[in-house]
Amino acid sequence: AWGGLTHGLAARFVQVERKPAARLSEADDPLSYGCLSRGPDFTQLLRAHLSAAPVLHEGPRSSFPGVKAAAWSPSGTLLAFAGPAGVTVADVDVEEVARYELTNQAAQQLQWSPKSTYVLAQCVSKNDEPNVQVWRRVAGGSYRSELSFHRPKNERGQDLVQWSPDERLCCRLLSDGTIHLSTELTRPPVELPVSHAQACRFSPSGTRLALFTSDTRDSMRHVVAPAQVLILELDADANVISQATSSVKFGQQAELLWSPSSTALLAHCQTEVDDSGKSYYGSSKLLLISHTGKYSLDLSATEKEASDVPVQAVSWSPTREEFILVQGFQPAKVTCWAWDESAQRCSLSAVLLEKAHRNTICWNPFGSIVCVAGFGNLAGEMDFFGGGIEGHNKLKQLATCEAACTVSAEWAPDGRHLLTAVLAPRMRVDNGLHIWCALTGTKVLELSFDELHEVQWRPHPERLPTSRDSCAEELERILNESGARAVAVPRRTAYRPPGARNESAGTVAQMMRGEASQHRPEVLDQAPKTERWPVRSTDSGSSARLSANHRPNQIHGDKLPCPAKGWQYKDPKGNIQGPFSLQQMQEWNAMAVFKPDLPMRCSPDDRFVAFRELFPHPMIPFTSCPRRPT
C-alpha cells in the first residue's frame, strides 16, 4: 500500500500529500512510479506522480527496523528485506500486503533471479559454514529452501549467482576461481576447464557465457602470463559447443559488458596498482571482442599516448549497437562508438565532450537519452544527450545541470526523469533524493532526510501501459527544432556568504567606496510596513516625493512567489502571447517548450527578460520565486 506517514523527512521543492492507509495502485495512475527509500531506522515506500506538475506521495513507515539491504524482484511485485532479524519477503501487489519470514539469521545482501523464481541471501557466518541461502517461490506464493553454500565476503553489487535471462542456465563462481555451470541450482553442476576466474557474464541471448581469468604474477608482482577473456557458446544442456579466447596484457579483475545483440563484448580489465606510477587508482585496459574472437580492438591505446589511457567509464546502449566511453585523466574525453556486426568493425561515431570532469554513464531503459555525469569525488555536473529514435540516430545535447555530492543515480521507468541521491555513510550531511527532468535539465522534486542509506525505483513490469518510451514524442520535437539547441551552463562565480548572495555587491566593498553607510538609514516616512511601494505624488514638486537615499528597496525579486496568472512571453516574431495561468506555464515547461533566451514576464507591469534570467540556476522554473526585473 502506498500512502501514509513518514519518519525523519522534510519536504523542499515538493508537494507532499498524506494519503490514508487504503491501497493506491500504480496501475490506477499511469504517470505514477513507486520508489523505496531506506534509512537507519525506517523503510519508506514513496510514489512519484511525474506529470506536468510533479507530486511525491509519502507511504507508511514500515515495521522492518534495522534493515541492511532491500531488493525489488524484477517483476516489481515482491520486495525482500534483510537485517539483523533475518530475511522477509513482502508481496506488495495484493490487496493485503503478504509477508513471508524466510529465516531469522542476520543477512547483509540480497539477490533475485531474472524471473523472480529464486531469492538469495548472504548471511553472517563464521569460518567456512554455508552463508548463502537460496529459496524458491512455489505455488501459493510461499517459499521453499533449496540449498545453501559458502561464499567469501562479496562486494556490494556483485551477483552471488549468475543466470541467463530466461533462467535456463546458471553458473556460480567459487572462491578458488573455478566455475560451476548447470541448468538448475539443485542439479549436479559441470565444472568448466578454467582456473583463476574472476568474473563471468551471460549474454542477453542466454546462449553465450563470457569469462575472465586474471593474469599470473611472480613474487615481485610482475606479470609473467597474460589475462584471458573466454567466450563460450552453450547449448540447452549447458554443454560447450565452441570457445573463443582473447589475451589481455594485464588484469586482476574485469567488468564484462555484452552488446544488446550478444555479438560483441567489452572487457574492462583493471589492476589494483599502476606499474607506471601515473595513477593512484591502478591501471585499466578496455578491449572490444567479437563473439567469435576473430575481431578485437584495444580501446585503451591511442596514437598520442605512449601508454594506455585510463578508462573512467563505459556503457552499452540498451537498445542499439553503440556504447559511450569516458577516457583519460580528468578532465576526460567522452566519445560514442558504433559496432557493425556485418562488417565486423568498431568505429568512432562522435565526440560528445572534448574535456569534462565525468566518470559516470547512465542510459535510460529505452536507449533514447543518456546522462554523462561526474559523481563521487567530482562536482556532480550532468549532461543529457538524446537520440537513437527514428530519424535521429546521432546523440545531441539536450541539457546540462549539477547534482552535487551525488552517490547514486537511477532512471525512472518513464525514461525522462533521473533520480539522484546523496547517501550515508559516504556523505553525512545533505542526505536526500532529487528528481530531474532530462529534457530540460531542471530539478522537479527534492526531499531531504536526516540520514538516507538507499533509494531505488520499483521495477516497471511489462504488463503496465507505461512500459514504453513516454518521452519519445517530446524528444523528437526537440531534436527537430531548427538550429542548435541552447543549453544554459551555470556561470561559475566567486564565493559569497549567504547574506550577501542577493546583493549587487558586497556590503564591505560598498562602504569602502562610500556607496553605503555603516548603519542602515532610517526611513523618514511613517508608511505602514505592509506597503511595499511608495505612493507617487501628483505634484512633481511635492515634498512627499521620497529621497533616493530613503526609498524602500524596489527589487521585485526573490521574495515574491510565482503569480497565479498574468504570465506572458514574446514569440519568435516579437508578438506578445498571453496572459496565461501559472498551471499552464508549468505544464509547458515540463514539455521543454521554453528556450533559455525566450523573453518572458510574470506581470504586465514588468519588462520582458530572458527565461534564464527570470529563473537562473539553480532555481526551479515556475516553482521558485522568480527574479523579477527592477
C-alpha angles and dihedrals in degrees: 000000000000122000138047134090136340139207130230092355130137124185125226126170089359142099110230121199122190110215129194119258092262116119117270111190123206088222088067090061115039091197095055124096129186122237132187122213123185132192138169094280106015144050113204132194113208132184120209118204101203101192129126088291104037119214131184118214117204120226130212120282109256129234095234105107121191096015111182098184139009130189134185118219114243088249090059094227100096130059122193124201128195128191146121090304093056135252124326130181120203123197102214096176097074130082092254114033108248119212127199120195105211100177140345093220114113112257133190107183136039136193135180126205115243094261095038092249096124134035120197130197129189107214133194111267141161128243113333099333116136106275102171117076125191126203128187124212109234136186114304093033097275126128132237125200109242107178146321133219140171124261126170120242107308126216114245111264094023114120119244091209130015120225133185111244091258092045089238092126133027135183134193126207111217127210093251092059098258123127128220117204125191144149092238131022091233095050123088107273130226115236111224117226095248134106135198091026113173104174142016134184135183118224120243088254090056093225098096132059123198120206133188124204119192126239123263120244136189128229090280091055092249118145112252098165127027127241120254139216115207126192114198124196109214136194128214092274094054093255118147110243099177140352133212121194131195125182124226121202093229140347138143097187135009146195112223117205124183124206116242091255093049090234099111136038131204113209113195103192121191141182129205094229128042107223091203091057093228097117132043090203096060129251132295139199129194124203132179112209128183116231090250093051092232094112127047134163127195104219093181095067119083133180094236097049124065092205133041117289113234118250115227098182142339131187138171122230107252092229109026138053095253136094138195121233127198107196140170137033115309123314084048133193120248116208138170121224131193128211119210110196096188093052093036090227138127118203141173110260104176146354106228099180124010096198124003139137098251134142106154134072122191122179120195115239092262098047092236098112131031130190117213108192145165108230134158109037092002128089097262100248114165131198121193119207124188133197141090094111129114110298094008112072097153121075119248128190113257105175145334131216142150131250105183122210093008115172101176136018131190135171121242115240090254091067095227103078127064123202118211124183138195105214140188141266090031090051118029096186137048093025113176148104129265130194119206132194105230094203093061104018091234128138109241101176136021133177128182126212132190087228127356125185105175143006126185137164120241108252112255110233118222091239093071118090092231094066092106137085098280093179097053095099094046091045091051091050091051093048091048093056112115117253130011116316112244113235117201109226115195110246114233113234136178118276116270127184115252093254093058102042095097095047125095091231139000117284093229091052090050092052092049090052091047092243095121134028122235090247127053108254115243118244107245096201116081095218119153113273091234092063109092102185130049116243110249112237118233088217109074090203096045118127088226089082108107121241115246090240092054100039114121118249107282099193107125086198141121105349100059114088123228110286115243091230143003099077116153138173139181118245121220090272092056096252117143112239123198157326096238134176124255091245091056091050091050091053093049091047091053087056091054093242098142120076119210094249096047111127109240143162135183098214134035087233092062128078121242118267132175116279090240090056093049090054108020121186126313094021118107109236115246091002105063120061107276119242097236120196121256 
